[in-house]
Amino acid sequence: MTDAPNPTPEFTPDAPEAAFQHPLEAELAALKTQLADALTALATAKDAQLRAQAEAENRIRRADNEAAKAKKFAAEDVLREFLGITDSLELGMKAAGPAPEGVVKALVDGMQMTLKQLLSALERNGVKQIDPVGQPFNAEHHQAMSMAPSTELPANHVLSVMQKGYTLHERLLRPALVVVATSG
């Protein structure tokens, strides 16, 4: 039987230490390096995946918010059209005078009921009327058409309303056209 050469050199006190390193130890060091690289790549991939997931959740949340907002204000243009009808009914009742008689009274009563139903339907859909007589002028909800001296109200308060304003879910649909009091 022939003796095969021994791949591991024998220990001698004068031999360098690296000469005695076993080939498995070198392979183990290489595997440890590969493992560290793989763990770094895994951490990077996990971070990227978490960021992508968060971005997807944010997109879904934004889309849901936009859809809810679109649904909430979808009827805005149609509701704005009804405001002119409301104005006409109010002006018609004002033109009829304080105590109409006969047929005129019946028409005014019908107009009042129609106006009440229309305002109720608008309110059910999130529309609220702005009638700011006596309140401080608010440039966000009122449009000053003129100014007039007043002894009844302090300056910068609404003296009278020329056309009522409306909001839709707290968003201005139409400003109230007002006359603002000045000190006088």
PDB file of C-alpha atoms in Angstrom:
ATOM      1  CA  MET A   1       0.000   0.000   0.000  1.00  0.00           C
ATOM      2  CA  THR A   2       1.345   3.313  -1.002  1.00  0.00           C
ATOM      3  CA  ASP A   3       1.287   6.111   1.344  1.00  0.00           C
ATOM      4  CA  ALA A   4      -0.497   9.227   0.031  1.00  0.00           C
ATOM      5  CA  PRO A   5       1.149  12.487   0.789  1.00  0.00           C
ATOM      6  CA  ASN A   6      -0.318  14.227   3.833  1.00  0.00           C
ATOM      7  CA  PRO A   7      -1.973  17.537   2.761  1.00  0.00           C
ATOM      8  CA  THR A   8      -1.508  18.976   6.215  1.00  0.00           C
ATOM      9  CA  PRO A   9       2.097  19.720   7.011  1.00  0.00           C
ATOM     10  CA  GLU A  10       3.374  18.449  10.244  1.00  0.00           C
ATOM     11  CA  PHE A  11       3.853  20.818  13.093  1.00  0.00           C
ATOM     12  CA  THR A  12       7.279  22.192  13.579  1.00  0.00           C
ATOM     13  CA  PRO A  13       8.002  25.053  15.894  1.00  0.00           C
ATOM     14  CA  ASP A  14       9.812  27.007  13.166  1.00  0.00           C
ATOM     15  CA  ALA A  15       7.004  26.804  10.513  1.00  0.00           C
ATOM     16  CA  PRO A  16       4.769  29.865   9.899  1.00  0.00           C
ATOM     17  CA  GLU A  17       1.261  29.676  11.384  1.00  0.00           C
ATOM     18  CA  ALA A  18      -0.554  30.126   8.013  1.00  0.00           C
ATOM     19  CA  ALA A  19       1.045  26.958   6.735  1.00  0.00           C
ATOM     20  CA  PHE A  20      -0.860  25.016   9.371  1.00  0.00           C
ATOM     21  CA  GLN A  21      -4.311  26.458   8.501  1.00  0.00           C
ATOM     22  CA  HIS A  22      -6.636  23.721   7.472  1.00  0.00           C
ATOM     23  CA  PRO A  23      -8.360  24.142   4.042  1.00  0.00           C
ATOM     24  CA  LEU A  24     -11.766  23.885   5.768  1.00  0.00           C
ATOM     25  CA  GLU A  25     -10.946  26.923   7.878  1.00  0.00           C
ATOM     26  CA  ALA A  26     -10.316  28.974   4.714  1.00  0.00           C
ATOM     27  CA  GLU A  27     -13.568  27.750   3.261  1.00  0.00           C
ATOM     28  CA  LEU A  28     -15.340  28.633   6.538  1.00  0.00           C
ATOM     29  CA  ALA A  29     -13.951  32.191   6.401  1.00  0.00           C
ATOM     30  CA  ALA A  30     -15.155  32.551   2.792  1.00  0.00           C
ATOM     31  CA  LEU A  31     -18.597  31.254   3.785  1.00  0.00           C
ATOM     32  CA  LYS A  32     -18.759  33.698   6.696  1.00  0.00           C
ATOM     33  CA  THR A  33     -17.981  36.544   4.280  1.00  0.00           C
ATOM     34  CA  GLN A  34     -20.698  35.314   1.888  1.00  0.00           C
ATOM     35  CA  LEU A  35     -23.140  35.038   4.801  1.00  0.00           C
ATOM     36  CA  ALA A  36     -22.390  38.614   5.924  1.00  0.00           C
ATOM     37  CA  ASP A  37     -22.898  39.833   2.338  1.00  0.00           C
ATOM     38  CA  ALA A  38     -26.161  37.879   2.065  1.00  0.00           C
ATOM     39  CA  LEU A  39     -27.421  39.275   5.389  1.00  0.00           C
ATOM     40  CA  THR A  40     -26.621  42.811   4.228  1.00  0.00           C
ATOM     41  CA  ALA A  41     -28.448  42.181   0.940  1.00  0.00           C
ATOM     42  CA  LEU A  42     -31.387  40.692   2.877  1.00  0.00           C
ATOM     43  CA  ALA A  43     -31.588  43.736   5.163  1.00  0.00           C
ATOM     44  CA  THR A  44     -31.491  46.046   2.139  1.00  0.00           C
ATOM     45  CA  ALA A  45     -34.198  44.025   0.349  1.00  0.00           C
ATOM     46  CA  LYS A  46     -36.334  43.928   3.516  1.00  0.00           C
ATOM     47  CA  ASP A  47     -36.018  47.711   3.902  1.00  0.00           C
ATOM     48  CA  ALA A  48     -36.969  48.233   0.247  1.00  0.00           C
ATOM     49  CA  GLN A  49     -39.935  45.887   0.653  1.00  0.00           C
ATOM     50  CA  LEU A  50     -41.158  47.743   3.763  1.00  0.00           C
ATOM     51  CA  ARG A  51     -40.817  51.078   1.989  1.00  0.00           C
ATOM     52  CA  ALA A  52     -42.715  49.759  -1.033  1.00  0.00           C
ATOM     53  CA  GLN A  53     -45.442  48.388   1.227  1.00  0.00           C
ATOM     54  CA  ALA A  54     -45.737  51.720   3.064  1.00  0.00           C
ATOM     55  CA  GLU A  55     -45.907  53.592  -0.254  1.00  0.00           C
ATOM     56  CA  ALA A  56     -48.632  51.226  -1.491  1.00  0.00           C
ATOM     57  CA  GLU A  57     -50.629  51.762   1.724  1.00  0.00           C
ATOM     58  CA  ASN A  58     -50.219  55.535   1.374  1.00  0.00           C
ATOM     59  CA  ARG A  59     -51.438  55.389  -2.229  1.00  0.00           C
ATOM     60  CA  ILE A  60     -54.460  53.359  -1.193  1.00  0.00           C
ATOM     61  CA  ARG A  61     -55.213  55.808   1.638  1.00  0.00           C
ATOM     62  CA  ARG A  62     -54.864  58.794  -0.708  1.00  0.00           C
ATOM     63  CA  ALA A  63     -57.088  57.124  -3.299  1.00  0.00           C
ATOM     64  CA  ASP A  64     -59.714  56.363  -0.636  1.00  0.00           C
ATOM     65  CA  ASN A  65     -59.588  59.981   0.599  1.00  0.00           C
ATOM     66  CA  GLU A  66     -59.896  61.320  -2.945  1.00  0.00           C
ATOM     67  CA  ALA A  67     -62.801  58.973  -3.680  1.00  0.00           C
ATOM     68  CA  ALA A  68     -64.580  60.028  -0.479  1.00  0.00           C
ATOM     69  CA  LYS A  69     -64.002  63.686  -1.308  1.00  0.00           C
ATOM     70  CA  ALA A  70     -65.220  63.198  -4.883  1.00  0.00           C
ATOM     71  CA  LYS A  71     -68.341  61.452  -3.600  1.00  0.00           C
ATOM     72  CA  LYS A  72     -68.922  64.183  -1.011  1.00  0.00           C
ATOM     73  CA  PHE A  73     -68.713  66.986  -3.573  1.00  0.00           C
ATOM     74  CA  ALA A  74     -69.957  65.123  -6.675  1.00  0.00           C
ATOM     75  CA  ALA A  75     -73.298  66.932  -6.722  1.00  0.00           C
ATOM     76  CA  GLU A  76     -71.767  70.387  -6.219  1.00  0.00           C
ATOM     77  CA  ASP A  77     -72.627  71.674  -9.706  1.00  0.00           C
ATOM     78  CA  VAL A  78     -76.191  70.352  -9.571  1.00  0.00           C
ATOM     79  CA  LEU A  79     -76.751  71.747  -6.090  1.00  0.00           C
ATOM     80  CA  ARG A  80     -75.395  75.120  -7.202  1.00  0.00           C
ATOM     81  CA  GLU A  81     -78.100  75.180  -9.910  1.00  0.00           C
ATOM     82  CA  PHE A  82     -80.791  74.848  -7.236  1.00  0.00           C
ATOM     83  CA  LEU A  83     -79.552  77.971  -5.454  1.00  0.00           C
ATOM     84  CA  GLY A  84     -80.999  80.156  -8.217  1.00  0.00           C
ATOM     85  CA  ILE A  85     -84.370  78.474  -7.742  1.00  0.00           C
ATOM     86  CA  THR A  86     -84.165  79.169  -4.018  1.00  0.00           C
ATOM     87  CA  ASP A  87     -83.364  82.825  -4.718  1.00  0.00           C
ATOM     88  CA  SER A  88     -86.319  83.122  -7.099  1.00  0.00           C
ATOM     89  CA  LEU A  89     -88.747  81.640  -4.587  1.00  0.00           C
ATOM     90  CA  GLU A  90     -87.519  83.969  -1.838  1.00  0.00           C
ATOM     91  CA  LEU A  91     -87.758  87.027  -4.114  1.00  0.00           C
ATOM     92  CA  GLY A  92     -91.259  86.017  -5.235  1.00  0.00           C
ATOM     93  CA  MET A  93     -92.460  85.739  -1.643  1.00  0.00           C
ATOM     94  CA  LYS A  94     -90.867  89.080  -0.783  1.00  0.00           C
ATOM     95  CA  ALA A  95     -92.549  90.736  -3.776  1.00  0.00           C
ATOM     96  CA  ALA A  96     -95.980  89.410  -2.727  1.00  0.00           C
ATOM     97  CA  GLY A  97     -95.919  91.620   0.338  1.00  0.00           C
ATOM     98  CA  PRO A  98     -96.671  90.996   4.003  1.00  0.00           C
ATOM     99  CA  ALA A  99    -100.341  89.852   3.930  1.00  0.00           C
ATOM    100  CA  PRO A 100    -101.517  88.754   0.493  1.00  0.00           C
ATOM    101  CA  GLU A 101    -105.174  87.784  -0.043  1.00  0.00           C
ATOM    102  CA  GLY A 102    -107.044  85.276  -2.195  1.00  0.00           C
ATOM    103  CA  VAL A 103    -105.218  83.604  -5.068  1.00  0.00           C
ATOM    104  CA  VAL A 104    -102.015  85.473  -4.343  1.00  0.00           C
ATOM    105  CA  LYS A 105    -102.031  84.102  -0.784  1.00  0.00           C
ATOM    106  CA  ALA A 106    -102.476  80.561  -2.092  1.00  0.00           C
ATOM    107  CA  LEU A 107     -99.548  81.068  -4.496  1.00  0.00           C
ATOM    108  CA  VAL A 108     -97.347  82.520  -1.757  1.00  0.00           C
ATOM    109  CA  ASP A 109     -98.250  79.633   0.575  1.00  0.00           C
ATOM    110  CA  GLY A 110     -97.322  77.174  -2.198  1.00  0.00           C
ATOM    111  CA  MET A 111     -94.045  79.006  -2.773  1.00  0.00           C
ATOM    112  CA  GLN A 112     -93.271  78.876   0.968  1.00  0.00           C
ATOM    113  CA  MET A 113     -93.901  75.129   1.087  1.00  0.00           C
ATOM    114  CA  THR A 114     -91.805  74.605  -2.048  1.00  0.00           C
ATOM    115  CA  LEU A 115     -88.968  76.707  -0.609  1.00  0.00           C
ATOM    116  CA  LYS A 116     -89.129  74.803   2.673  1.00  0.00           C
ATOM    117  CA  GLN A 117     -88.926  71.457   0.842  1.00  0.00           C
ATOM    118  CA  LEU A 118     -86.083  72.678  -1.366  1.00  0.00           C
ATOM    119  CA  LEU A 119     -84.060  73.980   1.602  1.00  0.00           C
ATOM    120  CA  SER A 120     -84.693  70.697   3.431  1.00  0.00           C
ATOM    121  CA  ALA A 121     -83.491  68.660   0.428  1.00  0.00           C
ATOM    122  CA  LEU A 122     -80.406  70.855   0.090  1.00  0.00           C
ATOM    123  CA  GLU A 123     -79.645  70.460   3.803  1.00  0.00           C
ATOM    124  CA  ARG A 124     -79.966  66.654   3.582  1.00  0.00           C
ATOM    125  CA  ASN A 125     -77.291  66.817   0.873  1.00  0.00           C
ATOM    126  CA  GLY A 126     -74.885  68.880   2.999  1.00  0.00           C
ATOM    127  CA  VAL A 127     -75.853  72.382   1.822  1.00  0.00           C
ATOM    128  CA  LYS A 128     -76.241  75.029   4.525  1.00  0.00           C
ATOM    129  CA  GLN A 129     -77.549  78.547   4.018  1.00  0.00           C
ATOM    130  CA  ILE A 130     -75.459  81.566   5.035  1.00  0.00           C
ATOM    131  CA  ASP A 131     -77.683  84.424   6.226  1.00  0.00           C
ATOM    132  CA  PRO A 132     -75.241  86.617   8.176  1.00  0.00           C
ATOM    133  CA  VAL A 133     -77.395  89.655   9.099  1.00  0.00           C
ATOM    134  CA  GLY A 134     -75.927  91.235  12.234  1.00  0.00           C
ATOM    135  CA  GLN A 135     -72.819  89.054  12.233  1.00  0.00           C
ATOM    136  CA  PRO A 136     -69.248  90.315  11.779  1.00  0.00           C
ATOM    137  CA  PHE A 137     -68.152  90.508   8.143  1.00  0.00           C
ATOM    138  CA  ASN A 138     -66.223  87.374   7.135  1.00  0.00           C
ATOM    139  CA  ALA A 139     -64.356  87.691   3.842  1.00  0.00           C
ATOM    140  CA  GLU A 140     -64.222  83.892   3.533  1.00  0.00           C
ATOM    141  CA  HIS A 141     -68.023  83.572   3.373  1.00  0.00           C
ATOM    142  CA  HIS A 142     -69.279  87.053   2.498  1.00  0.00           C
ATOM    143  CA  GLN A 143     -68.788  89.333  -0.476  1.00  0.00           C
ATOM    144  CA  ALA A 144     -69.264  93.008   0.348  1.00  0.00           C
ATOM    145  CA  MET A 145     -71.329  94.708  -2.332  1.00  0.00           C
ATOM    146  CA  SER A 146     -71.469  98.092  -0.597  1.00  0.00           C
ATOM    147  CA  MET A 147     -71.052  99.847   2.719  1.00  0.00           C
ATOM    148  CA  ALA A 148     -73.606 101.936   4.558  1.00  0.00           C
ATOM    149  CA  PRO A 149     -73.568 103.929   7.791  1.00  0.00           C
ATOM    150  CA  SER A 150     -75.419 102.331  10.692  1.00  0.00           C
ATOM    151  CA  THR A 151     -76.256 103.293  14.239  1.00  0.00           C
ATOM    152  CA  GLU A 152     -77.751  99.851  14.928  1.00  0.00           C
ATOM    153  CA  LEU A 153     -74.657  97.729  14.262  1.00  0.00           C
ATOM    154  CA  PRO A 154     -70.943  98.193  14.915  1.00  0.00           C
ATOM    155  CA  ALA A 155     -68.640  98.823  11.965  1.00  0.00           C
ATOM    156  CA  ASN A 156     -67.701  95.775   9.833  1.00  0.00           C
ATOM    157  CA  HIS A 157     -70.899  93.898  10.643  1.00  0.00           C
ATOM    158  CA  VAL A 158     -73.398  92.735   8.028  1.00  0.00           C
ATOM    159  CA  LEU A 159     -76.185  95.304   7.774  1.00  0.00           C
ATOM    160  CA  SER A 160     -78.258  93.472   5.155  1.00  0.00           C
ATOM    161  CA  VAL A 161     -78.047  90.527   2.783  1.00  0.00           C
ATOM    162  CA  MET A 162     -78.644  91.042  -0.908  1.00  0.00           C
ATOM    163  CA  GLN A 163     -78.268  87.334  -1.736  1.00  0.00           C
ATOM    164  CA  LYS A 164     -77.788  84.501   0.747  1.00  0.00           C
ATOM    165  CA  GLY A 165     -74.689  82.374   0.535  1.00  0.00           C
ATOM    166  CA  TYR A 166     -74.319  78.604   0.832  1.00  0.00           C
ATOM    167  CA  THR A 167     -71.745  76.044   1.935  1.00  0.00           C
ATOM    168  CA  LEU A 168     -71.484  72.400   0.911  1.00  0.00           C
ATOM    169  CA  HIS A 169     -69.977  70.266   3.694  1.00  0.00           C
ATOM    170  CA  GLU A 170     -68.258  73.344   5.152  1.00  0.00           C
ATOM    171  CA  ARG A 171     -66.818  74.325   1.743  1.00  0.00           C
ATOM    172  CA  LEU A 172     -68.072  77.575   0.256  1.00  0.00           C
ATOM    173  CA  LEU A 173     -70.527  76.960  -2.548  1.00  0.00           C
ATOM    174  CA  ARG A 174     -71.524  80.596  -3.022  1.00  0.00           C
ATOM    175  CA  PRO A 175     -70.642  83.655  -0.899  1.00  0.00           C
ATOM    176  CA  ALA A 176     -73.391  85.780   0.629  1.00  0.00           C
ATOM    177  CA  LEU A 177     -73.664  89.185  -1.073  1.00  0.00           C
ATOM    178  CA  VAL A 178     -73.873  91.694   1.765  1.00  0.00           C
ATOM    179  CA  VAL A 179     -74.003  95.349   2.721  1.00  0.00           C
ATOM    180  CA  VAL A 180     -71.475  96.092   5.453  1.00  0.00           C
ATOM    181  CA  ALA A 181     -72.082  98.650   8.213  1.00  0.00           C
ATOM    182  CA  THR A 182     -69.749 101.582   8.760  1.00  0.00           C
ATOM    183  CA  SER A 183     -69.673 103.702  11.894  1.00  0.00           C
ATOM    184  CA  GLY A 184     -72.041 106.508  11.388  1.00  0.00           C
TER     185      GLY A 184
END
